[in-house]
Amino acid sequence: MHTKPFCVGDLDPHSTLIHILDDDSLRTLMTTRDTISDFVAYLSKRAKLFRGKTKIRATGEEQLLAIYLKELNAKGEHDFVFPTTRGKPPDQIFLAEGHWEDFQNSRERLAQLARDKISYLWDGLIEKFSTHALKGDQYFVTGGGIKDTEKVLRFMAREPRWKRSHYSQVIGNMLKTTSATQQRLRVLQTTEPGDPYYVFLLFPIPNDPSVTYEKYREVRRAVLEACCKIVRLRYPEAKDIVGIATESGFDGGGRSEDAIYFDAREWNAGAEVEAKELQAKLGILQKPIRRNFNVTEYPEIPVPGMKLKNPRNKPCPCGSGKKYKHCCLNK
C-alpha cells in the first residue's frame, strides 16, 4: 500500500530538466499554450522556477500556469513572478486551489479567448501549405523544393497565439473589405529581432476568358515575388520576407494560396536596380500608408466610469466583432 505520493526530483541538475506531467495537466497545458513558441517558453520558465532557490508546492499544474499567464517579468515576458520581501524572493510558496479558476473567469481571459478564435485562420494556412508540400502537389515548386516551403512554415509556425490573432485579423479584414476586382497589399513590419516581414497580397482574377487560370496563378506568383523584392528595397533592414497571396474578394468558399520565402540577405546592386524597375512598373509601395497597431495579448477591457477611448460605432476592443455601443459599452 502506497503511503507517499509518487515523486521525481531533478535527475541531473547539469542537464536539461525533464518535465513530467499527468494526462490532465498535459492536456490543460497544450490547449492553453498551443503554439510551439508559447509551449517552449512556459517549459523554459518552469525549469528556471524549479531550479531556483524558492521551494514550490502547488495543488496542480493549472495553478502554476495561472500565475505564469497573469504575471510578466521586467522584460515583459510571461513568468513566475511572486512578491518579494526587501527585494528577496520567498523561501517557499504554496499555491492553493482557485488561481486557475479566477484566471479562466476573468474578463481579460474571456476577451482573449473570443479574439483568438480568428487566429486559427493562421493555423489553417500552416496546415494547408504543409499538406500540399508533403503530398508533393504544390501548384508552384521552387528550385529548393520542400526545403523552401519549410522556411515559410518555420516562420509561420513559430508565431505565438497572440500574433497569429493579429495576422489573421489583418488577412480577414483585407478579404472582407477588398472587392473581387481590386488588388491590395499589406506589409507587416518586424517587431522583434529575428522576426520576418510578412507580405499579404490579394490579387484579382481577371474577367477575361482568354486568361487561363494557370496563367493567372503564374502572374500572381510573379507579382508576389516582385512585392517581396520591393519590400526589401523599401525596408533595407528586412532580412527574412514571407509572402502570402490569394484571390481578392470574400465569398466564404474555397480559394487558393501561394507562399514564398525571400532571403533579403542576398542583396546586391543588380537586385536593387531590378527592384526599382519593378516598383516603377507595378506602382507598389511608392507612397505607402503607415498604420500603427497596439496589439496586446489580453484585449483592453473598458472600466465602468472611465473615459471612453473608442467611438460608439467602432469595433469593440474585446474582440467580439460587435460595435462598441452594442457590446462592452453597456456592460
CSV table of N, CA and C in Angstrom, one decimal, residues 169-331:
chain,number,residue,atom,x,y,z
A,169,GLN,N,-6.4,38.6,-38.2
A,169,GLN,CA,-7.4,39.7,-38.3
A,169,GLN,C,-7.0,40.6,-39.5
A,170,VAL,N,-5.8,40.8,-39.7
A,170,VAL,CA,-5.4,41.7,-40.9
A,170,VAL,C,-5.8,41.0,-42.2
A,171,ILE,N,-5.5,39.7,-42.3
A,171,ILE,CA,-5.9,39.0,-43.5
A,171,ILE,C,-7.4,39.0,-43.7
A,172,GLY,N,-8.2,38.7,-42.6
A,172,GLY,CA,-9.6,38.6,-42.6
A,172,GLY,C,-10.2,40.0,-43.0
A,173,ASN,N,-9.7,41.1,-42.5
A,173,ASN,CA,-10.2,42.4,-42.8
A,173,ASN,C,-9.9,42.7,-44.3
A,174,MET,N,-8.7,42.3,-44.7
A,174,MET,CA,-8.4,42.6,-46.2
A,174,MET,C,-9.4,41.9,-47.1
A,175,LEU,N,-9.7,40.6,-46.8
A,175,LEU,CA,-10.6,39.8,-47.6
A,175,LEU,C,-12.0,40.4,-47.6
A,176,LYS,N,-12.5,40.9,-46.4
A,176,LYS,CA,-13.8,41.4,-46.3
A,176,LYS,C,-14.0,42.8,-46.9
A,177,THR,N,-12.9,43.6,-47.0
A,177,THR,CA,-13.0,45.0,-47.5
A,177,THR,C,-12.5,45.2,-48.9
A,178,THR,N,-12.0,44.1,-49.5
A,178,THR,CA,-11.5,44.2,-50.9
A,178,THR,C,-12.4,43.5,-51.8
A,179,SER,N,-12.8,44.2,-52.9
A,179,SER,CA,-13.7,43.6,-53.8
A,179,SER,C,-13.0,42.6,-54.7
A,180,ALA,N,-13.7,41.8,-55.4
A,180,ALA,CA,-13.1,40.8,-56.3
A,180,ALA,C,-12.3,41.4,-57.5
A,181,THR,N,-12.5,42.7,-57.7
A,181,THR,CA,-11.8,43.3,-58.8
A,181,THR,C,-10.6,44.2,-58.4
A,182,GLN,N,-10.4,44.2,-57.1
A,182,GLN,CA,-9.3,45.1,-56.6
A,182,GLN,C,-8.1,44.3,-56.2
A,183,GLN,N,-6.9,44.9,-56.3
A,183,GLN,CA,-5.7,44.4,-55.8
A,183,GLN,C,-5.3,45.1,-54.6
A,184,ARG,N,-4.8,44.4,-53.6
A,184,ARG,CA,-4.4,45.0,-52.3
A,184,ARG,C,-3.2,44.4,-51.7
A,185,LEU,N,-2.4,45.2,-51.1
A,185,LEU,CA,-1.1,44.7,-50.5
A,185,LEU,C,-1.0,45.3,-49.1
A,186,ARG,N,-0.6,44.4,-48.2
A,186,ARG,CA,-0.3,44.8,-46.8
A,186,ARG,C,1.1,44.3,-46.4
A,187,VAL,N,1.9,45.1,-45.8
A,187,VAL,CA,3.2,44.7,-45.3
A,187,VAL,C,3.2,44.9,-43.8
A,188,LEU,N,3.5,43.8,-43.1
A,188,LEU,CA,3.6,43.8,-41.6
A,188,LEU,C,5.1,43.8,-41.2
A,189,GLN,N,5.6,44.9,-40.6
A,189,GLN,CA,7.0,45.0,-40.3
A,189,GLN,C,7.3,44.2,-39.0
A,190,THR,N,8.6,43.9,-38.9
A,190,THR,CA,9.0,43.1,-37.7
A,190,THR,C,8.9,44.0,-36.4
A,191,THR,N,8.6,43.3,-35.3
A,191,THR,CA,8.5,44.0,-34.0
A,191,THR,C,9.7,43.5,-33.1
A,192,GLU,N,10.3,42.4,-33.4
A,192,GLU,CA,11.4,41.9,-32.6
A,192,GLU,C,12.5,41.5,-33.5
A,193,PRO,N,13.8,41.5,-33.0
A,193,PRO,CA,14.9,41.0,-33.8
A,193,PRO,C,14.7,39.5,-34.2
A,194,GLY,N,14.9,39.2,-35.5
A,194,GLY,CA,14.7,37.9,-36.0
A,194,GLY,C,13.4,37.6,-36.5
A,195,ASP,N,12.4,38.5,-36.4
A,195,ASP,CA,11.1,38.3,-36.9
A,195,ASP,C,11.1,38.6,-38.4
A,196,PRO,N,10.3,37.9,-39.2
A,196,PRO,CA,10.2,38.2,-40.6
A,196,PRO,C,9.3,39.3,-40.9
A,197,TYR,N,9.4,39.9,-42.1
A,197,TYR,CA,8.4,40.8,-42.6
A,197,TYR,C,7.4,39.9,-43.4
A,198,TYR,N,6.1,40.2,-43.2
A,198,TYR,CA,5.1,39.5,-43.9
A,198,TYR,C,4.5,40.3,-45.0
A,199,VAL,N,4.3,39.8,-46.1
A,199,VAL,CA,3.7,40.5,-47.3
A,199,VAL,C,2.4,39.7,-47.6
A,200,PHE,N,1.2,40.4,-47.5
A,200,PHE,CA,-0.1,39.8,-47.8
A,200,PHE,C,-0.6,40.5,-49.1
A,201,LEU,N,-0.8,39.6,-50.1
A,201,LEU,CA,-1.3,40.2,-51.4
A,201,LEU,C,-2.6,39.5,-51.8
A,202,LEU,N,-3.6,40.4,-52.1
A,202,LEU,CA,-4.8,40.0,-52.7
A,202,LEU,C,-4.8,40.3,-54.2
A,203,PHE,N,-4.9,39.3,-55.0
A,203,PHE,CA,-4.8,39.5,-56.5
A,203,PHE,C,-6.0,39.1,-57.2
A,204,PRO,N,-6.7,40.0,-57.9
A,204,PRO,CA,-8.0,39.6,-58.5
A,204,PRO,C,-7.8,38.7,-59.7
A,205,ILE,N,-8.8,37.9,-59.9
A,205,ILE,CA,-8.9,37.0,-61.1
A,205,ILE,C,-9.5,37.9,-62.2
A,206,PRO,N,-8.8,38.0,-63.3
A,206,PRO,CA,-9.3,38.9,-64.4
A,206,PRO,C,-10.5,38.4,-65.1
A,207,ASN,N,-11.4,39.3,-65.4
A,207,ASN,CA,-12.7,39.0,-66.0
A,207,ASN,C,-12.4,38.9,-67.5
A,208,ASP,N,-11.6,38.0,-67.9
A,208,ASP,CA,-11.2,37.9,-69.3
A,208,ASP,C,-11.1,36.4,-69.7
A,209,PRO,N,-12.0,35.9,-70.5
A,209,PRO,CA,-12.0,34.4,-70.8
A,209,PRO,C,-10.7,33.9,-71.4
A,210,SER,N,-9.9,34.9,-72.1
A,210,SER,CA,-8.7,34.5,-72.7
A,210,SER,C,-7.6,34.2,-71.8
A,211,VAL,N,-7.7,34.6,-70.5
A,211,VAL,CA,-6.7,34.4,-69.5
A,211,VAL,C,-7.0,33.1,-68.7
A,212,THR,N,-6.2,32.1,-68.9
A,212,THR,CA,-6.5,30.9,-68.2
A,212,THR,C,-6.2,31.0,-66.8
A,213,TYR,N,-6.7,30.0,-66.0
A,213,TYR,CA,-6.4,30.0,-64.5
A,213,TYR,C,-4.9,29.8,-64.3
A,214,GLU,N,-4.3,28.9,-65.1
A,214,GLU,CA,-2.9,28.7,-65.0
A,214,GLU,C,-2.1,29.9,-65.2
A,215,LYS,N,-2.5,30.7,-66.2
A,215,LYS,CA,-1.8,32.0,-66.4
A,215,LYS,C,-2.0,33.0,-65.3
A,216,TYR,N,-3.2,33.0,-64.7
A,216,TYR,CA,-3.5,33.8,-63.6
A,216,TYR,C,-2.6,33.5,-62.4
A,217,ARG,N,-2.4,32.2,-62.1
A,217,ARG,CA,-1.6,31.8,-61.0
A,217,ARG,C,-0.1,32.1,-61.2
A,218,GLU,N,0.3,32.0,-62.5
A,218,GLU,CA,1.7,32.4,-62.8
A,218,GLU,C,1.9,33.8,-62.6
A,219,VAL,N,1.0,34.7,-63.1
A,219,VAL,CA,1.2,36.1,-62.9
A,219,VAL,C,1.1,36.5,-61.4
A,220,ARG,N,0.2,35.9,-60.7
A,220,ARG,CA,0.0,36.2,-59.2
A,220,ARG,C,1.3,35.9,-58.5
A,221,ARG,N,1.9,34.7,-58.8
A,221,ARG,CA,3.1,34.3,-58.2
A,221,ARG,C,4.2,35.3,-58.5
A,222,ALA,N,4.3,35.8,-59.7
A,222,ALA,CA,5.4,36.7,-60.1
A,222,ALA,C,5.2,38.0,-59.4
A,223,VAL,N,3.9,38.5,-59.3
A,223,VAL,CA,3.7,39.8,-58.6
A,223,VAL,C,4.0,39.7,-57.1
A,224,LEU,N,3.7,38.5,-56.5
A,224,LEU,CA,4.1,38.3,-55.1
A,224,LEU,C,5.6,38.4,-54.9
A,225,GLU,N,6.3,37.7,-55.8
A,225,GLU,CA,7.8,37.7,-55.7
A,225,GLU,C,8.3,39.2,-55.9
A,226,ALA,N,7.7,39.9,-56.8
A,226,ALA,CA,8.1,41.3,-57.0
A,226,ALA,C,7.8,42.1,-55.8
A,227,CYS,N,6.7,41.9,-55.1
A,227,CYS,CA,6.4,42.6,-53.9
A,227,CYS,C,7.4,42.4,-52.8
A,228,CYS,N,7.9,41.2,-52.7
A,228,CYS,CA,8.9,40.9,-51.7
A,228,CYS,C,10.2,41.6,-52.0
A,229,LYS,N,10.5,41.7,-53.2
A,229,LYS,CA,11.8,42.4,-53.6
A,229,LYS,C,11.6,43.9,-53.3
A,230,ILE,N,10.4,44.4,-53.6
A,230,ILE,CA,10.2,45.9,-53.4
A,230,ILE,C,10.2,46.2,-51.9
A,231,VAL,N,9.7,45.2,-51.1
A,231,VAL,CA,9.7,45.4,-49.6
A,231,VAL,C,11.1,45.5,-49.2
A,232,ARG,N,12.0,44.7,-49.7
A,232,ARG,CA,13.4,44.8,-49.3
A,232,ARG,C,14.0,46.1,-49.7
A,233,LEU,N,13.6,46.6,-50.9
A,233,LEU,CA,14.1,47.9,-51.4
A,233,LEU,C,13.6,49.0,-50.4
A,234,ARG,N,12.3,48.9,-50.0
A,234,ARG,CA,11.7,50.0,-49.2
A,234,ARG,C,12.2,49.9,-47.7
A,235,TYR,N,12.4,48.7,-47.3
A,235,TYR,CA,12.9,48.5,-45.9
A,235,TYR,C,14.2,47.7,-45.8
A,236,PRO,N,15.3,48.4,-46.0
A,236,PRO,CA,16.6,47.8,-46.0
A,236,PRO,C,16.9,46.9,-44.8
A,237,GLU,N,16.3,47.1,-43.7
A,237,GLU,CA,16.6,46.3,-42.5
A,237,GLU,C,16.0,45.0,-42.6
A,238,ALA,N,15.1,44.7,-43.5
A,238,ALA,CA,14.4,43.4,-43.7
A,238,ALA,C,15.4,42.4,-44.0
A,239,LYS,N,15.4,41.2,-43.3
A,239,LYS,CA,16.3,40.1,-43.6
A,239,LYS,C,15.5,38.9,-44.1
A,240,ASP,N,14.4,38.6,-43.5
A,240,ASP,CA,13.6,37.5,-44.0
A,240,ASP,C,12.2,38.0,-44.3
A,241,ILE,N,11.7,37.7,-45.5
A,241,ILE,CA,10.4,38.1,-46.0
A,241,ILE,C,9.6,37.0,-46.4
A,242,VAL,N,8.4,36.8,-45.9
A,242,VAL,CA,7.5,35.8,-46.2
A,242,VAL,C,6.3,36.4,-47.0
A,243,GLY,N,6.0,35.9,-48.2
A,243,GLY,CA,4.9,36.4,-48.9
A,243,GLY,C,3.8,35.4,-49.0
A,244,ILE,N,2.5,35.9,-48.9
A,244,ILE,CA,1.3,35.1,-49.0
A,244,ILE,C,0.3,35.8,-49.9
A,245,ALA,N,-0.2,35.0,-50.9
A,245,ALA,CA,-1.1,35.6,-51.8
A,245,ALA,C,-2.3,34.7,-52.0
A,246,THR,N,-3.5,35.4,-52.3
A,246,THR,CA,-4.7,34.6,-52.6
A,246,THR,C,-5.6,35.5,-53.4
A,247,GLU,N,-6.8,35.0,-53.8
A,247,GLU,CA,-7.7,35.8,-54.7
A,247,GLU,C,-8.3,36.9,-53.9
A,248,SER,N,-8.6,38.0,-54.6
A,248,SER,CA,-9.3,39.1,-54.0
A,248,SER,C,-10.8,38.7,-53.8
A,249,GLY,N,-11.5,39.4,-52.9
A,249,GLY,CA,-12.9,39.1,-52.6
A,249,GLY,C,-13.1,38.1,-51.6
A,250,PHE,N,-14.2,38.2,-50.9
A,250,PHE,CA,-14.6,37.3,-49.8
A,250,PHE,C,-15.9,36.6,-50.2
A,251,ASP,N,-15.8,35.3,-50.4
A,251,ASP,CA,-17.0,34.6,-50.8
A,251,ASP,C,-17.3,33.4,-49.8
A,252,GLY,N,-16.4,33.3,-48.8
A,252,GLY,CA,-16.6,32.2,-47.9
A,252,GLY,C,-16.4,30.8,-48.4
A,253,GLY,N,-16.0,30.7,-49.6
A,253,GLY,CA,-15.8,29.4,-50.2
A,253,GLY,C,-14.3,29.1,-50.3
A,254,GLY,N,-14.0,28.1,-51.2
A,254,GLY,CA,-12.6,27.7,-51.4
A,254,GLY,C,-11.8,28.7,-52.1
A,255,ARG,N,-10.5,28.7,-51.9
A,255,ARG,CA,-9.6,29.6,-52.6
A,255,ARG,C,-8.2,29.0,-52.6
A,256,SER,N,-7.4,29.6,-53.4
A,256,SER,CA,-6.0,29.1,-53.5
A,256,SER,C,-5.1,30.1,-52.8
A,257,GLU,N,-3.9,29.6,-52.4
A,257,GLU,CA,-2.9,30.4,-51.7
A,257,GLU,C,-1.5,30.1,-52.3
A,258,ASP,N,-0.7,31.1,-52.4
A,258,ASP,CA,0.7,31.0,-52.7
A,258,ASP,C,1.5,31.5,-51.5
A,259,ALA,N,2.6,30.8,-51.3
A,259,ALA,CA,3.5,31.3,-50.2
A,259,ALA,C,4.9,31.2,-50.7
A,260,ILE,N,5.7,32.2,-50.4
A,260,ILE,CA,7.1,32.2,-50.8
A,260,ILE,C,8.0,32.8,-49.7
A,261,TYR,N,9.2,32.4,-49.8
A,261,TYR,CA,10.2,32.9,-48.8
A,261,TYR,C,11.3,33.7,-49.6
A,262,PHE,N,11.6,34.9,-49.2
A,262,PHE,CA,12.6,35.7,-49.9
A,262,PHE,C,13.7,36.0,-48.9
A,263,ASP,N,14.9,35.5,-49.1
A,263,ASP,CA,16.1,35.8,-48.3
A,263,ASP,C,16.7,37.2,-48.7
A,264,ALA,N,16.4,38.2,-47.9
A,264,ALA,CA,16.8,39.6,-48.2
A,264,ALA,C,18.2,39.8,-48.0
A,265,ARG,N,18.9,38.8,-47.4
A,265,ARG,CA,20.4,39.0,-47.2
A,265,ARG,C,21.1,38.9,-48.5
A,266,GLU,N,20.6,38.2,-49.4
A,266,GLU,CA,21.2,38.1,-50.8
A,266,GLU,C,20.8,39.2,-51.6
A,267,TRP,N,21.4,40.4,-51.3
A,267,TRP,CA,21.1,41.6,-52.0
A,267,TRP,C,22.3,42.3,-52.5
A,268,ASN,N,22.2,42.8,-53.8
A,268,ASN,CA,23.3,43.4,-54.4
A,268,ASN,C,22.8,44.6,-55.2
A,269,ALA,N,23.8,45.2,-55.9
A,269,ALA,CA,23.4,46.4,-56.8
A,269,ALA,C,22.4,46.0,-57.9
A,270,GLY,N,22.6,44.8,-58.5
A,270,GLY,CA,21.7,44.4,-59.5
A,270,GLY,C,20.3,44.1,-59.0
A,271,ALA,N,20.2,43.5,-57.8
A,271,ALA,CA,18.9,43.3,-57.2
A,271,ALA,C,18.2,44.6,-56.9
A,272,GLU,N,18.9,45.6,-56.5
A,272,GLU,CA,18.3,46.9,-56.2
A,272,GLU,C,17.8,47.6,-57.4
A,273,VAL,N,18.6,47.5,-58.5
A,273,VAL,CA,18.1,48.1,-59.8
A,273,VAL,C,16.8,47.4,-60.2
A,274,GLU,N,16.8,46.0,-60.2
A,274,GLU,CA,15.6,45.3,-60.6
A,274,GLU,C,14.4,45.7,-59.7
A,275,ALA,N,14.6,45.8,-58.4
A,275,ALA,CA,13.5,46.1,-57.5
A,275,ALA,C,13.0,47.5,-57.8
A,276,LYS,N,13.8,48.5,-58.2
A,276,LYS,CA,13.4,49.8,-58.5
A,276,LYS,C,12.6,49.8,-59.8
A,277,GLU,N,13.0,49.0,-60.8
A,277,GLU,CA,12.3,48.9,-62.0
A,277,GLU,C,10.9,48.3,-61.8
A,278,LEU,N,10.8,47.2,-61.0
A,278,LEU,CA,9.6,46.6,-60.6
A,278,LEU,C,8.6,47.6,-59.9
A,279,GLN,N,9.2,48.3,-59.0
A,279,GLN,CA,8.4,49.3,-58.2
A,279,GLN,C,7.8,50.3,-59.2
A,280,ALA,N,8.6,50.8,-60.1
A,280,ALA,CA,8.1,51.8,-61.1
A,280,ALA,C,7.0,51.2,-62.0
A,281,LYS,N,7.3,50.0,-62.4
A,281,LYS,CA,6.4,49.4,-63.4
A,281,LYS,C,5.0,49.0,-62.7
A,282,LEU,N,5.1,48.5,-61.5
A,282,LEU,CA,3.9,48.0,-60.8
A,282,LEU,C,3.2,49.0,-59.9
A,283,GLY,N,3.9,50.1,-59.6
A,283,GLY,CA,3.4,51.1,-58.7
A,283,GLY,C,3.2,50.6,-57.3
A,284,ILE,N,4.1,49.8,-56.8
A,284,ILE,CA,3.9,49.2,-55.5
A,284,ILE,C,4.8,49.9,-54.5
A,285,LEU,N,4.2,50.2,-53.3
A,285,LEU,CA,4.8,50.9,-52.2
A,285,LEU,C,5.6,52.1,-52.6
A,286,GLN,N,5.0,52.9,-53.5
A,286,GLN,CA,5.7,54.2,-53.8
A,286,GLN,C,5.4,55.2,-52.8
A,287,LYS,N,4.1,55.2,-52.3
A,287,LYS,CA,3.7,56.1,-51.2
A,287,LYS,C,2.9,55.3,-50.2
A,288,PRO,N,3.6,54.4,-49.5
A,288,PRO,CA,2.8,53.5,-48.5
A,288,PRO,C,2.2,54.3,-47.4
A,289,ILE,N,1.0,53.9,-47.0
A,289,ILE,CA,0.4,54.5,-45.8
A,289,ILE,C,0.7,53.6,-44.6
A,290,ARG,N,1.3,54.3,-43.6
A,290,ARG,CA,1.8,53.6,-42.4
A,290,ARG,C,0.6,53.5,-41.3
A,291,ARG,N,0.4,52.4,-40.8
A,291,ARG,CA,-0.6,52.2,-39.7
A,291,ARG,C,0.0,51.6,-38.5
A,292,ASN,N,-0.1,52.2,-37.4
A,292,ASN,CA,0.5,51.7,-36.2
A,292,ASN,C,-0.6,50.9,-35.4
A,293,PHE,N,-0.2,49.7,-34.9
A,293,PHE,CA,-1.1,48.9,-34.1
A,293,PHE,C,-0.5,48.7,-32.7
A,294,ASN,N,-1.4,48.8,-31.8
A,294,ASN,CA,-1.0,48.5,-30.4
A,294,ASN,C,-1.7,47.2,-30.0
A,295,VAL,N,-1.0,46.1,-30.3
A,295,VAL,CA,-1.5,44.7,-30.1
A,295,VAL,C,-1.0,44.2,-28.8
A,296,THR,N,-2.0,43.8,-28.0
A,296,THR,CA,-1.6,43.2,-26.7
A,296,THR,C,-2.2,41.8,-26.6
A,297,GLU,N,-1.6,40.9,-25.7
A,297,GLU,CA,-2.1,39.6,-25.6
A,297,GLU,C,-3.5,39.5,-25.1
A,298,TYR,N,-3.8,40.4,-24.1
A,298,TYR,CA,-5.1,40.4,-23.5
A,298,TYR,C,-5.8,41.7,-23.9
A,299,PRO,N,-6.9,41.7,-24.6
A,299,PRO,CA,-7.6,42.9,-25.1
A,299,PRO,C,-7.9,43.8,-23.9
A,300,GLU,N,-7.8,45.1,-24.2
A,300,GLU,CA,-8.2,46.1,-23.1
A,300,GLU,C,-9.7,46.0,-22.9
A,301,ILE,N,-10.0,46.0,-21.6
A,301,ILE,CA,-11.4,45.9,-21.2
A,301,ILE,C,-11.8,47.2,-20.6
A,302,PRO,N,-12.8,47.9,-21.1
A,302,PRO,CA,-13.2,49.2,-20.5
A,302,PRO,C,-13.6,49.1,-19.1
A,303,VAL,N,-13.2,50.0,-18.2
A,303,VAL,CA,-13.6,50.0,-16.8
A,303,VAL,C,-14.8,51.0,-16.7
A,304,PRO,N,-15.9,50.5,-16.0
A,304,PRO,CA,-17.1,51.4,-15.9
A,304,PRO,C,-16.7,52.7,-15.3
A,305,GLY,N,-17.2,53.8,-16.0
A,305,GLY,CA,-16.9,55.1,-15.5
A,305,GLY,C,-15.7,55.8,-16.1
A,306,MET,N,-14.9,55.0,-16.8
A,306,MET,CA,-13.7,55.6,-17.4
A,306,MET,C,-14.1,56.3,-18.7
A,307,LYS,N,-13.2,57.3,-19.1
A,307,LYS,CA,-13.4,58.0,-20.3
A,307,LYS,C,-13.2,57.0,-21.5
A,308,LEU,N,-14.2,57.0,-22.3
A,308,LEU,CA,-14.2,56.0,-23.4
A,308,LEU,C,-13.2,56.4,-24.5
A,309,LYS,N,-12.4,55.5,-24.9
A,309,LYS,CA,-11.4,55.7,-26.0
A,309,LYS,C,-11.9,55.4,-27.3
A,310,ASN,N,-12.9,54.5,-27.4
A,310,ASN,CA,-13.4,54.0,-28.7
A,310,ASN,C,-14.7,54.7,-29.0
A,311,PRO,N,-14.9,55.2,-30.2
A,311,PRO,CA,-16.2,55.7,-30.6
A,311,PRO,C,-17.2,54.6,-30.6
A,312,ARG,N,-18.5,55.0,-30.4
A,312,ARG,CA,-19.5,54.1,-30.2
A,312,ARG,C,-19.7,53.1,-31.4
A,313,ASN,N,-19.4,53.6,-32.6
A,313,ASN,CA,-19.6,52.7,-33.8
A,313,ASN,C,-18.4,51.9,-34.3
A,314,LYS,N,-17.3,52.0,-33.5
A,314,LYS,CA,-16.1,51.3,-33.8
A,314,LYS,C,-16.2,49.9,-33.3
A,315,PRO,N,-15.4,48.9,-33.8
A,315,PRO,CA,-15.4,47.6,-33.2
A,315,PRO,C,-15.0,47.6,-31.8
A,316,CYS,N,-15.6,46.8,-31.0
A,316,CYS,CA,-15.3,46.7,-29.6
A,316,CYS,C,-13.9,46.1,-29.3
A,317,PRO,N,-13.1,46.7,-28.4
A,317,PRO,CA,-11.8,46.2,-28.2
A,317,PRO,C,-11.7,44.8,-27.6
A,318,CYS,N,-12.8,44.3,-27.1
A,318,CYS,CA,-12.8,42.9,-26.6
A,318,CYS,C,-12.7,41.9,-27.6
A,319,GLY,N,-12.8,42.2,-28.9
A,319,GLY,CA,-12.7,41.3,-30.0
A,319,GLY,C,-13.9,40.5,-30.4
A,320,SER,N,-15.1,41.0,-29.9
A,320,SER,CA,-16.3,40.2,-30.1
A,320,SER,C,-16.8,40.4,-31.6
A,321,GLY,N,-16.3,41.4,-32.3
A,321,GLY,CA,-16.8,41.7,-33.6
A,321,GLY,C,-18.0,42.6,-33.7
A,322,LYS,N,-18.6,42.9,-32.5
A,322,LYS,CA,-19.7,43.8,-32.4
A,322,LYS,C,-19.2,45.3,-32.3
A,323,LYS,N,-20.1,46.2,-32.6
A,323,LYS,CA,-19.8,47.6,-32.4
A,323,LYS,C,-19.7,47.8,-30.9
A,324,TYR,N,-18.9,48.8,-30.5
A,324,TYR,CA,-18.6,49.1,-29.1
A,324,TYR,C,-19.9,49.4,-28.3
A,325,LYS,N,-20.9,50.1,-29.0
A,325,LYS,CA,-22.1,50.5,-28.3
A,325,LYS,C,-23.0,49.3,-28.0
A,326,HIS,N,-22.8,48.2,-28.8
A,326,HIS,CA,-23.6,47.1,-28.6
A,326,HIS,C,-22.9,46.0,-27.8
A,327,CYS,N,-21.8,46.3,-27.3
A,327,CYS,CA,-21.0,45.3,-26.5
A,327,CYS,C,-20.6,45.8,-25.2
A,328,CYS,N,-19.3,46.0,-24.9
A,328,CYS,CA,-18.8,46.4,-23.6
A,328,CYS,C,-19.3,47.8,-23.1
A,329,LEU,N,-19.7,48.6,-24.0
A,329,LEU,CA,-20.1,50.0,-23.5
A,329,LEU,C,-21.3,49.9,-22.6
A,330,ASN,N,-22.2,48.9,-22.8
A,330,ASN,CA,-23.4,48.7,-22.0
A,330,ASN,C,-23.2,47.7,-20.9
A,331,LYS,N,-22.0,47.2,-20.6
A,331,LYS,CA,-21.9,46.3,-19.6
A,331,LYS,C,-21.4,46.9,-18.3
